[in-house]
Amino acid sequence: MSSWVQKGSSGRLLGRAYDLTALRELARLPQSTNRYLFRAAQSPCIPYRRVAMEVQKEAQRIMTLSVWKMYHSRMQRGGLRLHRSLQLSLIMRSARELYLSAKVEALDLEAPSPPARCPDPRLHPPREVEVPAACVPPDGEQPLPEPMDTQEEEEAPPRAAETETLVRCSPRPARVCRKRRSSSLSDGVDAGLVPSKKARLEEQEEAKDSSSEVPDCLPPPPAQAEGAFPNLARVLQRSFSGLLSRGPAASPTAPPARDAKPACRPADPMLSVLVRAVVAF
Amino acid sequence: MGQAGAFTTSFLEFPRVSFYSVLPADIISTVEFNHTGELLATGDKGGRVVIFQREQESKNQVHRRGEYNVYSTFQSHEPEFDYLKSLEIEEKINKIRWLPQQNAAYFLLSTNDKTVKLWKVSERDKRPEGYNLKDEEGRLRDPATITTLRVPVLRPMDLMVEATPRRVFANAHTYHINSISVNSDYETYMSADDLRINLWNFEITNQSFNIVDIKPANMEELTEVITAAEFHPHHCNTFVYSSSKGTIRLCDMRASALCDRHTKFFEEPEDPSNRSFFSEIISSISDVKFSHSGRYIMTRDYLTVKVWDLNMENRPIETYQVHDYLRSKLCSLYENDCIFDKFECVWNGSDSVIMTGSYNNFFRMFDRNTKRDVTLEASRENSKPRAILKPRKVCVGGKRRKDEISVDSLDFSKKILHTAWHPSENIIAVAATNNLYIFQDKVN
């Protein structure tokens, strides 16, 4: 999967000629997606955008599933298994790349030249939870169980646990990977993926409820799951309120440092926080 | 054994079936024959070890091959709690390995996630009687009543098999132990966890040598873990370990104390046409086994079994598809966690046939010489004594024939992860969840 994502050295993720081949690869995904993809392969009348949207949805689903699995594996007897966690992280990374690539594809298909700034509002809110989590990788696991215990919602605790370990990983690869493509993509997409955290935090502290998203780059969950998530914001607010105040101060230094980084690290930071969580044992 | 011709005609027919069931709650987690095949050990999720012994062939029924009966049962590991990390340590037995027999007692190693134990299993069929100072119940006799001197004599008693833990090798692994392997020198063994391999001496429990350490300085850079390890059957300096990336490394302990630099590196280049979303995780090797000859290694990943020649590192010499029809179902298998199942693989005594498990209680055998393969099912329906096992077939699409089973009807909760093959005869032990099936070859 990553091979065709990285091919975009010229800036465009994929030329139109690539689409079919790449999307055929995506056809390894389940049948529902297969139908669309195979039809698209055979008849160009099917809009690529729809295909890309399907792929996006599927990647999103897999990411959510992976996060749930990661939480669940932590709850099982014997503790977190390193091999399992590694495998889940690999899937998450692939799903994420898939999602982002499909998203970029969809955006490309929407408008030939992306607007100067098209912030994806759905991508912004999760940033708030990123900073506190980033400041508190493994330690955050300790205080988290207490507020989690009080949660009535089934899904909020797993999301909370996962978000605080994983949330930091996701944006960084995207950010750094974006740097590898030319700046033509940077405006539209980067704005969504390289948010000014400080600005976001200050502006949208109240809007946290909508931010309770499990994998940070994903759009808000389907309506039925949304009920579980608002609590996440409160959990994080309670646990990391002190860090939140520190967060904005820390964040301005971080993006420049990352901007200076020339290439995407082969070993994903996504794994890093997760693995750090493991090492914390 | 050793005659491929005689074997190929009969290996498809395994009529004699013995079937044992352990307690329903306990899922069998490992199966291992000892070096003579006389004993068969199983470990389960509850930390118990059950040893079966083969009946001696009776003179009355010459044609009746010995069947396996329960010989000993003991609790090997108990659940523990790591207070420092607030983690429960599962008592599930991950692996059992027998030591070669050197005296009347049997020795085996059993391990859970963190601790390896050496158990001595010995028989007692005589009991001393006639103590001077104690009476029959063991109470001390009043010295005033003792008027004569007598020497205790050994009298026969009912056979009692007792298992005692002789060594406990603990606190050497931060991560979960996945393999143990006894060295051919019979003095040392190794234990492997996700990132490290330690070498132990059987006599010393408070020290072990670390011989492989793949933990990166920065855990963020972790990309692969150790999944299995085994010593060479004859060369006590050589061992292999497999990784989650589908690679195998062969190391020579003579080269250096820390075998981080491999001597040989076995990796097959990825087939781009098979590349998919889940390629990375299905290429993870779940088991690696040396052939009895020591010339080949066999590896099991999620969909295939591969045989490698130690002299050729760039690709396996044989690849067998175990259940390729699952390749299009990987997403569903990911959802139900089946994609993480760790199947084992075994050689037969002459290294001519390999066997591994699959789903729906199917297990597969591949004859390396004739390239024939068969799918058999371990199920209660087929387990009548002397019933011939019928080969099964999975229908991958199109018309389903009468006896075939379609891919969508497979029961993924019934999986055969652990199998064992008698070291010299055509007797196999197949663990299907909480049932143990022992199949024996037709009498010639």
XYZ file of C-alpha atoms in Angstrom:
725
model
C 0.000 0.000 0.000
C 2.671 2.430 0.968
C 4.478 2.026 -2.316
C 1.971 3.854 -4.381
C 1.403 6.450 -1.761
C 5.039 7.377 -1.847
C 5.191 7.542 -5.570
C 4.006 11.091 -5.718
C 7.377 12.721 -5.942
C 6.091 15.116 -8.527
C 3.519 16.402 -6.137
C 0.369 14.808 -7.357
C -0.426 11.701 -5.488
C -1.515 9.875 -8.561
C -2.076 10.774 -12.130
C -5.318 9.613 -13.565
C -3.509 6.815 -15.287
C -2.452 5.450 -11.954
C -5.844 5.497 -10.417
C -7.086 2.253 -11.715
C -4.056 0.267 -10.812
C -3.861 1.708 -7.386
C -7.512 1.302 -6.776
C -7.332 -2.251 -7.932
C -4.853 -2.793 -5.187
C -7.325 -1.325 -2.818
C -9.635 -3.967 -4.125
C -8.153 -6.316 -1.632
C -10.597 -4.718 0.728
C -13.933 -6.341 1.390
C -16.614 -7.101 -1.034
C -18.593 -3.923 -0.691
C -15.656 -1.914 -1.790
C -14.759 -4.511 -4.355
C -17.984 -4.020 -6.182
C -17.357 -0.371 -6.699
C -13.758 -0.811 -7.554
C -14.256 -3.515 -10.090
C -17.000 -1.607 -11.714
C -14.832 1.417 -11.823
C -12.101 -0.604 -13.383
C -14.373 -1.774 -16.090
C -16.410 1.262 -16.763
C -14.934 4.663 -16.320
C -18.396 6.081 -16.063
C -18.418 5.291 -12.363
C -17.034 8.381 -10.806
C -13.700 7.904 -9.227
C -14.829 10.106 -6.462
C -17.372 7.611 -5.344
C -14.786 4.930 -5.355
C -12.448 7.059 -3.360
C -15.193 7.794 -0.876
C -15.858 4.108 -0.456
C -12.230 3.460 0.112
C -12.147 6.264 2.598
C -15.042 4.821 4.503
C -13.518 1.409 4.546
C -10.183 2.680 5.754
C -11.962 4.589 8.445
C -13.790 1.515 9.522
C -10.612 -0.485 9.710
C -8.907 2.195 11.730
C -11.723 2.329 14.213
C -11.705 -1.409 14.446
C -7.969 -1.454 15.022
C -8.181 1.018 17.817
C -10.888 -0.971 19.467
C -8.760 -4.062 19.164
C -5.831 -2.310 20.698
C -7.846 -1.276 23.642
C -9.307 -4.696 23.972
C -5.915 -6.336 23.863
C -4.829 -4.204 26.729
C -7.701 -5.427 28.811
C -7.001 -9.067 28.258
C -5.172 -11.213 30.725
C -1.450 -11.156 30.381
C -1.361 -7.546 29.341
C -0.456 -5.961 26.087
C 1.215 -8.287 23.644
C 4.007 -6.629 21.763
C 3.580 -8.623 18.595
C -0.148 -8.054 18.466
C 0.267 -4.374 19.099
C 2.831 -4.144 16.368
C 0.535 -5.859 13.929
C -2.373 -3.648 14.832
C -0.199 -0.596 14.411
C 0.838 -1.758 10.977
C -2.778 -2.131 9.981
C -3.605 1.231 11.381
C -0.798 2.811 9.492
C -1.878 1.170 6.264
C -5.476 2.147 6.840
C -4.436 5.648 7.569
C -2.341 5.941 4.458
C -5.179 4.505 2.492
C -7.605 6.949 3.983
C -5.406 9.922 3.392
C -4.606 8.894 -0.124
C -8.220 8.337 -0.927
C -9.047 11.634 0.640
C -6.451 13.404 -1.394
C -7.760 11.662 -4.434
C -11.269 12.742 -3.643
C -10.162 16.286 -3.092
C -8.275 16.269 -6.334
C -11.270 15.034 -8.167
C -13.484 17.618 -6.566
C -11.604 20.609 -7.737
C -8.722 20.734 -10.168
C -6.913 23.282 -8.066
C -7.568 23.141 -4.411
C -8.554 26.405 -2.774
C -5.972 28.377 -0.911
C -7.293 27.188 2.336
C -9.864 24.524 2.708
C -9.612 23.485 6.264
C -11.391 20.328 6.914
C -13.366 21.150 9.973
C -13.751 17.559 10.737
C -10.065 17.159 11.009
C -9.481 20.094 13.235
C -11.308 19.244 16.367
C -9.330 16.152 17.125
C -6.249 18.275 17.427
C -7.213 19.483 20.822
C -6.857 16.105 22.265
C -3.562 15.666 20.569
C -1.561 18.156 22.521
C -2.369 17.001 25.974
C -1.910 13.452 24.916
C 1.370 14.233 23.297
C 2.635 15.690 26.483
C 1.578 12.707 28.455
C 2.347 9.563 26.603
C 2.667 6.698 29.024
C 2.035 8.575 32.183
C -1.350 9.493 30.979
C -2.359 5.933 31.198
C -2.200 6.010 34.917
C -4.620 8.786 35.694
C -6.851 7.801 32.874
C -8.303 4.663 34.402
C -9.818 6.602 37.231
C -11.968 8.899 35.166
C -12.601 6.019 32.843
C -14.056 4.024 35.656
C -16.748 6.540 36.086
C -17.725 6.424 32.486
C -21.048 4.941 31.833
C -20.547 4.774 28.125
C -18.988 1.598 26.947
C -17.094 3.031 24.133
C -15.788 6.196 25.634
C -13.175 4.553 27.830
C -11.603 2.611 25.032
C -11.574 5.671 22.907
C -10.023 7.663 25.660
C -7.334 5.124 26.273
C -6.525 4.802 22.672
C -6.668 8.416 21.840
C -4.202 9.382 24.425
C -1.713 6.877 23.185
C -2.330 7.038 19.510
C -3.415 10.490 18.858
C 0.046 11.786 18.739
C 1.219 9.403 16.149
C -1.288 9.973 13.462
C -0.802 13.562 12.499
C 2.925 13.461 12.420
C 3.363 10.964 9.630
C 0.748 12.765 7.665
C 2.412 16.029 8.226
C 5.797 14.756 7.388
C 4.590 12.700 4.479
C 2.901 15.706 3.087
C 6.182 17.456 3.053
C 7.468 14.901 0.672
C 4.984 15.929 -1.898
C 5.172 19.255 -3.534
C 3.608 22.303 -2.115
C 0.760 22.125 -4.570
C -0.953 19.851 -2.171
C 0.149 21.600 0.884
C -2.376 24.368 1.031
C -5.570 22.493 0.895
C -4.609 19.377 2.626
C -1.978 20.506 5.000
C -4.213 23.065 6.463
C -6.329 20.257 7.610
C -3.528 18.065 8.723
C -1.056 20.514 10.084
C -3.263 22.629 12.191
C -2.082 25.431 14.228
C -2.672 23.681 17.447
C -2.344 26.684 19.528
C -4.965 28.549 17.587
C -7.221 25.568 17.610
C -6.958 25.013 21.283
C -7.756 28.543 22.162
C -10.598 28.847 19.761
C -12.261 25.571 20.086
C -11.922 24.547 23.643
C -15.666 24.660 23.953
C -16.150 22.633 20.834
C -14.426 19.653 22.372
C -17.468 17.541 22.290
C -17.257 17.124 18.602
C -13.632 16.225 18.899
C -14.155 13.007 20.691
C -12.982 11.043 17.751
C -11.012 7.981 18.074
C -8.432 8.151 15.336
C -7.766 11.775 15.116
C -7.746 12.186 11.394
C -11.103 10.656 10.823
C -14.299 12.506 10.368
C -16.789 12.322 13.181
C -18.181 8.882 13.723
C -21.539 7.850 12.495
C -24.433 9.253 14.361
C -25.092 6.231 16.417
C -21.613 6.164 17.873
C -21.489 9.839 18.539
C -23.393 9.506 21.717
C -20.501 7.660 23.270
C -17.894 10.149 22.396
C -18.846 13.442 23.970
C -17.664 12.083 27.254
C -14.200 11.619 25.926
C -13.692 15.299 25.783
C -14.729 15.700 29.360
C -12.472 12.875 30.411
C -9.535 14.414 28.738
C -10.400 17.799 29.987
C -10.499 16.542 33.489
C -7.316 14.567 33.253
C -5.232 16.896 31.281
C -6.568 20.296 32.095
C -3.245 21.296 33.496
C -1.466 20.099 30.440
C -3.878 21.870 28.199
C -2.713 25.151 29.562
C 0.845 24.116 28.888
C -0.015 22.663 25.512
C -0.222 25.825 23.476
C 3.123 26.899 24.757
C 4.695 23.660 23.752
C 3.100 23.337 20.408
C 4.594 26.237 18.517
C 7.988 24.761 18.896
C 6.919 21.375 17.720
C 5.646 22.126 14.241
C 8.724 24.052 13.187
C 10.867 21.202 14.307
C 8.774 18.838 12.319
C 8.761 21.116 9.344
C 12.483 20.961 9.320
C 12.410 17.247 9.103
C 13.186 16.292 5.549
C 11.685 12.891 5.237
C 9.165 10.612 6.706
C 10.650 8.283 9.197
C 10.322 4.771 8.053
C 9.376 3.597 11.462
C 6.124 5.209 12.092
C 5.658 7.430 15.089
C 2.297 5.795 15.235
C 4.108 2.812 16.557
C 6.153 4.941 18.831
C 3.531 6.057 21.252
C 1.903 2.727 21.238
C 5.186 1.058 21.867
C 5.999 3.582 24.493
C 2.812 2.557 26.138
C 4.044 -0.967 26.001
C 7.422 -0.103 27.414
C 5.705 1.724 30.203
C 4.745 -1.630 31.528
C 9.598 -45.499 8.014
C 11.881 -44.029 5.455
C 10.303 -45.730 2.504
C 8.505 -42.999 0.701
C 6.701 -45.413 -1.555
C 5.146 -47.428 1.201
C 4.160 -44.303 2.983
C 2.459 -42.439 0.196
C -0.105 -45.106 -0.348
C -1.034 -45.374 3.231
C -0.670 -41.928 4.613
C -3.995 -40.922 3.207
C -5.699 -43.542 5.246
C -5.572 -43.131 8.922
C -8.150 -45.561 10.133
C -7.282 -46.067 13.719
C -8.471 -43.228 15.750
C -8.039 -42.627 19.409
C -9.744 -39.668 20.810
C -9.290 -37.995 24.149
C -10.998 -35.029 25.623
C -9.569 -32.949 28.380
C -11.730 -30.851 30.642
C -14.044 -28.667 28.561
C -12.852 -25.403 29.933
C -9.266 -25.926 28.935
C -8.066 -25.206 25.500
C -5.008 -27.171 24.543
C -2.167 -24.816 23.869
C 0.702 -27.139 23.036
C 1.298 -30.764 22.039
C 4.628 -32.576 21.984
C 5.844 -36.141 21.615
C 8.959 -37.134 23.472
C 12.026 -38.406 21.663
C 10.923 -42.021 21.559
C 7.292 -41.292 20.951
C 6.309 -43.221 23.997
C 4.967 -40.176 25.753
C 2.800 -37.344 24.514
C 2.524 -34.160 26.542
C -0.181 -31.541 26.204
C -0.358 -28.193 27.906
C -3.504 -26.216 28.264
C -4.705 -22.753 28.943
C -5.264 -23.518 32.588
C -1.593 -24.202 33.193
C -1.995 -27.948 33.370
C 0.135 -30.556 31.692
C -1.350 -33.909 30.768
C 1.013 -36.669 29.707
C -0.179 -39.677 27.749
C 1.754 -42.898 27.539
C 1.560 -45.442 24.828
C 0.355 -48.835 25.846
C 2.820 -51.585 25.436
C 1.701 -53.916 22.716
C 0.228 -56.896 24.399
C 1.190 -60.352 23.354
C -2.422 -61.372 22.986
C -3.303 -58.789 20.444
C -0.255 -58.529 18.280
C -1.942 -56.460 15.650
C -3.274 -53.938 18.020
C -0.993 -51.002 18.141
C -0.538 -49.346 21.446
C -2.982 -46.640 22.297
C -2.242 -43.629 24.385
C -3.619 -43.422 27.886
C -3.302 -40.751 30.481
C -0.080 -41.212 32.379
C 0.230 -38.134 34.510
C -1.492 -34.842 35.114
C -0.076 -31.952 37.024
C -0.463 -28.247 37.420
C 2.620 -26.734 35.905
C 1.982 -23.033 36.178
C -0.330 -20.941 38.249
C -1.614 -17.499 37.435
C 0.688 -14.888 38.831
C 0.552 -11.198 39.309
C 3.332 -8.819 38.458
C 2.918 -6.170 41.063
C 5.398 -3.827 39.512
C 3.534 -3.567 36.258
C 0.087 -4.386 37.562
C -0.218 -7.182 35.099
C -1.579 -10.613 35.428
C 0.688 -13.323 34.083
C -1.297 -15.980 32.335
C -0.760 -19.559 33.348
C -1.322 -20.809 29.835
C 1.390 -23.219 28.770
C 2.946 -21.837 25.636
C 5.377 -24.627 24.900
C 6.501 -27.998 26.187
C 9.792 -29.540 25.206
C 11.022 -32.932 26.281
C 14.560 -33.706 27.284
C 16.053 -36.926 26.004
C 15.742 -39.671 28.519
C 18.893 -40.337 30.475
C 17.575 -42.406 33.351
C 14.344 -43.900 34.503
C 12.682 -40.535 34.972
C 11.347 -38.254 32.262
C 12.180 -34.585 32.117
C 10.339 -31.859 30.311
C 10.420 -28.110 30.100
C 7.189 -26.201 30.208
C 6.789 -22.485 29.903
C 4.175 -19.829 30.245
C 4.657 -16.195 29.307
C 7.363 -15.489 31.822
C 8.672 -18.589 33.572
C 10.209 -21.824 32.370
C 10.059 -24.876 34.592
C 11.879 -28.168 34.433
C 9.666 -31.034 35.557
C 10.708 -34.496 36.523
C 8.137 -37.153 35.922
C 8.955 -40.382 37.662
C 7.225 -43.581 38.542
C 6.990 -45.112 41.873
C 5.863 -48.670 42.155
C 7.543 -49.725 45.375
C 7.114 -48.481 48.857
C 9.321 -49.028 51.875
C 7.564 -50.759 54.688
C 8.590 -51.836 58.139
C 10.121 -48.811 59.674
C 11.594 -49.132 63.084
C 10.523 -45.903 64.588
C 7.270 -45.281 62.795
C 4.184 -47.380 62.582
C 2.183 -48.062 59.470
C 0.382 -44.769 59.613
C 3.595 -42.883 60.023
C 3.186 -41.964 63.621
C 6.211 -42.195 65.804
C 6.240 -45.192 67.988
C 6.883 -44.930 71.625
C 10.559 -45.826 72.087
C 9.706 -48.022 75.002
C 7.725 -50.327 72.777
C 10.535 -50.921 70.379
C 12.109 -54.209 71.221
C 13.463 -55.470 67.942
C 15.420 -54.043 65.078
C 14.136 -54.441 61.564
C 15.186 -53.108 58.219
C 12.532 -51.569 56.020
C 11.843 -53.530 52.868
C 10.496 -52.336 49.563
C 7.169 -53.774 48.700
C 5.286 -53.333 45.458
C 2.508 -50.825 45.371
C 0.147 -49.435 42.798
C 1.987 -47.479 40.196
C 2.141 -43.848 41.053
C 3.442 -41.240 38.687
C 4.621 -38.113 40.304
C 5.767 -34.887 38.786
C 8.055 -32.607 40.677
C 9.405 -29.248 39.615
C 13.161 -29.546 39.638
C 14.101 -26.110 38.363
C 12.317 -22.839 37.960
C 13.850 -20.370 35.519
C 12.173 -17.087 36.242
C 12.543 -13.370 35.849
C 14.577 -13.407 32.712
C 12.058 -12.128 30.232
C 10.469 -8.741 29.987
C 8.276 -9.747 27.089
C 6.193 -12.828 26.504
C 8.022 -16.083 25.942
C 6.992 -17.671 22.668
C 9.503 -20.524 22.272
C 11.825 -22.816 24.119
C 14.257 -25.211 22.525
C 16.542 -27.808 24.032
C 20.059 -27.856 22.670
C 21.576 -31.009 21.245
C 24.214 -30.908 23.972
C 21.422 -31.588 26.473
C 23.035 -29.160 28.841
C 21.579 -25.919 27.663
C 18.359 -24.634 26.247
C 17.090 -21.324 24.998
C 13.977 -19.325 25.642
C 12.803 -16.645 23.263
C 10.461 -13.751 23.843
C 9.417 -10.981 21.493
C 12.726 -9.200 21.523
C 15.310 -11.355 23.227
C 16.617 -14.872 23.317
C 18.286 -16.234 26.433
C 20.509 -19.258 26.812
C 20.193 -21.262 29.991
C 22.072 -24.062 31.607
C 19.753 -26.619 33.103
C 21.629 -26.563 36.363
C 21.652 -22.818 36.855
C 18.437 -20.981 37.457
C 19.598 -17.595 38.578
C 21.555 -16.703 35.477
C 21.034 -16.817 31.787
C 23.000 -15.531 28.838
C 21.329 -13.188 26.452
C 22.294 -14.292 22.971
C 19.951 -12.276 20.802
C 18.592 -8.841 21.518
C 16.683 -7.013 18.842
C 15.241 -4.382 21.068
C 15.994 -1.041 19.461
C 17.494 1.702 21.561
C 14.437 3.713 20.792
C 11.302 1.662 20.936
C 9.733 3.965 18.438
C 11.887 2.300 15.845
C 10.565 -1.153 16.529
C 9.559 -2.821 13.326
C 9.769 -6.518 13.965
C 9.647 -9.013 16.778
C 10.895 -12.547 17.260
C 8.137 -15.064 16.743
C 9.837 -18.457 17.111
C 13.267 -19.930 17.706
C 14.821 -23.373 17.576
C 18.169 -25.027 17.986
C 19.675 -27.098 15.234
C 19.029 -30.782 15.928
C 22.686 -31.751 15.699
C 24.873 -28.673 15.836
C 24.795 -27.251 19.288
C 26.143 -23.920 18.155
C 23.469 -23.186 15.573
C 19.961 -21.921 15.988
C 17.374 -20.072 13.968
C 14.786 -17.513 14.847
C 11.920 -16.173 12.814
C 10.472 -12.701 12.794
C 7.161 -11.006 12.301
C 8.386 -9.694 8.986
C 8.634 -13.132 7.455
C 12.380 -13.495 7.739
C 14.486 -16.194 9.337
C 17.929 -15.675 10.764
C 20.382 -18.437 11.415
C 22.950 -17.687 14.053
C 26.157 -19.361 15.078
C 27.056 -18.962 18.718
C 30.703 -19.475 17.948
C 30.802 -16.236 16.029
C 30.179 -14.012 18.988
C 28.621 -13.991 22.377
C 25.766 -11.825 21.274
C 24.298 -13.169 18.091
C 22.726 -9.985 16.876
C 24.493 -10.361 13.587
C 23.100 -13.330 11.812
C 25.141 -15.852 9.928
C 22.418 -16.481 7.381
C 19.364 -14.483 6.523
C 16.441 -16.159 4.823
C 13.921 -13.963 3.123
C 11.764 -14.402 0.103
C 11.131 -11.285 -1.927
C 7.516 -10.314 -1.818
C 5.378 -11.213 -4.782
C 3.937 -7.904 -5.939
C 0.847 -9.527 -7.357
C -0.035 -10.778 -3.916
C 0.438 -7.456 -2.269
C -2.544 -6.402 -0.263
C -3.585 -4.373 2.652
C -2.821 -7.163 5.068
C 0.352 -8.426 3.407
C 2.533 -7.316 6.214
C 0.775 -9.155 8.929
C 0.100 -12.374 7.065
C 3.759 -12.687 6.248
C 4.571 -12.964 9.941
C 6.038 -16.384 10.630
C 4.236 -18.212 13.405
C 6.416 -21.310 13.649
C 9.825 -22.495 12.527
C 11.027 -26.094 12.692
C 14.231 -27.782 11.698
C 13.887 -31.009 9.791
C 15.129 -34.066 11.602
C 18.073 -34.177 9.261
C 18.993 -30.611 10.081
C 19.240 -29.749 6.444
C 15.962 -27.891 6.062
C 13.803 -25.519 7.989
C 10.085 -25.197 7.651
C 8.220 -21.995 8.370
C 4.524 -21.336 8.716
C 2.964 -18.017 7.969
C -0.724 -17.347 7.826
C -1.480 -18.803 4.428
C 1.492 -20.955 3.506
C 4.092 -23.405 4.689
C 7.551 -22.994 3.250
C 10.513 -25.325 3.257
C 13.916 -23.713 3.102
C 17.253 -25.270 2.373
C 19.838 -23.972 4.807
C 22.184 -23.506 1.910
C 19.895 -21.206 -0.008
C 18.854 -17.963 1.566
C 17.103 -16.080 -1.144
C 13.966 -18.138 -1.445
C 12.348 -21.281 -0.092
C 12.711 -24.489 -2.050
C 9.086 -25.418 -1.553
C 5.949 -23.438 -0.819
C 2.668 -25.067 0.042
C -0.631 -23.226 0.101
C -2.504 -24.234 3.192
C -5.733 -22.340 2.676
C -5.241 -19.870 -0.107
C -9.009 -19.435 -0.430
C -8.745 -17.226 2.626
C -6.683 -14.656 0.784
C -9.764 -12.793 -0.344
C -11.280 -12.937 3.107
C -8.487 -11.308 5.002
C -10.557 -8.330 6.018
C -13.187 -10.501 7.648
C -10.486 -12.567 9.275
C -9.042 -9.388 10.636
C -12.387 -8.430 12.097
C -12.807 -11.702 13.934
C -9.136 -11.759 14.972
C -8.460 -14.979 13.119
C -5.764 -13.329 11.091
C -3.616 -13.303 14.217
C -3.823 -17.043 14.762
C -0.458 -18.702 15.131
C -0.436 -22.035 13.416
C 2.309 -24.545 14.020
C 3.822 -26.990 11.575
C 5.537 -30.355 11.993
C 7.743 -32.757 10.082
C 7.214 -36.466 10.060
C 10.025 -38.721 11.164
C 11.607 -39.067 7.748
C 11.087 -35.429 6.736
C 9.050 -36.525 3.747
C 5.677 -35.220 4.909
C 4.776 -31.971 6.599
C 1.615 -31.195 8.445
C -0.122 -28.100 9.643
C -3.536 -27.037 10.846
C -6.277 -24.887 9.421
C -9.847 -23.870 10.257
C -13.001 -25.896 10.613
C -10.892 -28.482 12.432
C -9.119 -29.242 9.204
C -5.479 -30.141 9.075
C -3.369 -30.539 6.024
C -0.549 -32.852 5.077
C 1.835 -32.343 2.208
C 4.006 -35.086 0.808
C 7.177 -33.414 -0.320
C 8.169 -36.178 -2.684
C 4.982 -36.838 -4.574
C 3.616 -33.321 -4.109
C 0.336 -34.811 -3.062
C -1.608 -33.177 -0.306
C -4.632 -34.049 1.719
C -7.046 -32.210 3.968
C -8.410 -34.154 6.907
C -10.837 -33.214 9.599
C -10.553 -33.835 13.304
C -14.081 -34.153 14.482
C -16.145 -36.297 16.760
C -18.129 -37.687 13.889
C -15.037 -39.100 12.322
C -13.524 -40.347 15.493
C -15.001 -43.776 15.751
C -12.253 -46.264 16.352
C -10.897 -47.726 13.175
C -12.864 -45.276 11.083
C -11.002 -44.242 8.007
C -10.558 -40.532 7.745
C -12.084 -39.170 4.636
C -10.209 -36.482 2.814
C -12.061 -33.189 2.787
C -12.159 -30.524 0.171
C -12.965 -26.867 0.320
C -14.866 -25.492 -2.612
C -13.620 -22.099 -3.575
C -16.252 -21.016 -5.949
C -18.597 -22.136 -8.594
C -20.368 -25.366 -8.169
C -20.026 -27.121 -4.921
C -19.814 -30.844 -5.122
C -21.592 -33.056 -2.719
C -18.862 -33.631 -0.169
C -17.222 -30.300 -0.485
C -17.587 -27.520 1.970
C -17.781 -23.965 0.816
C -15.472 -21.316 2.152
C -18.310 -19.390 3.698
C -19.423 -22.399 5.705
C -16.094 -22.845 7.398
C -16.199 -22.539 11.133
C -13.394 -20.204 12.084
C -13.813 -20.831 15.753
C -12.651 -24.398 15.226
C -9.021 -24.079 14.469
C -6.166 -26.505 14.706
C -3.131 -24.612 15.813
C -1.118 -27.387 17.465
C -0.170 -30.724 16.018
C 2.563 -33.252 16.658
C 3.993 -36.178 14.764
C 5.519 -39.259 16.334
C 9.274 -39.227 15.792
C 9.361 -42.512 13.946
C 5.876 -43.806 13.253
C 2.795 -42.536 11.518
C 1.040 -41.401 14.619
C -0.167 -37.844 14.843
C -1.674 -35.859 17.635
C -3.997 -33.044 16.692
C -5.323 -30.529 19.179
C -8.710 -29.130 18.241
C -9.571 -26.518 20.833
C -10.149 -28.635 23.918
C -10.058 -32.042 22.310
C -7.015 -34.090 21.526
C -7.198 -36.485 18.611
C -4.617 -39.156 18.062
C -4.574 -40.777 14.670
C -2.592 -43.851 13.846
C -1.665 -45.352 10.584
C -3.222 -48.490 9.281
C -1.454 -51.604 10.345
C 0.460 -53.040 7.433
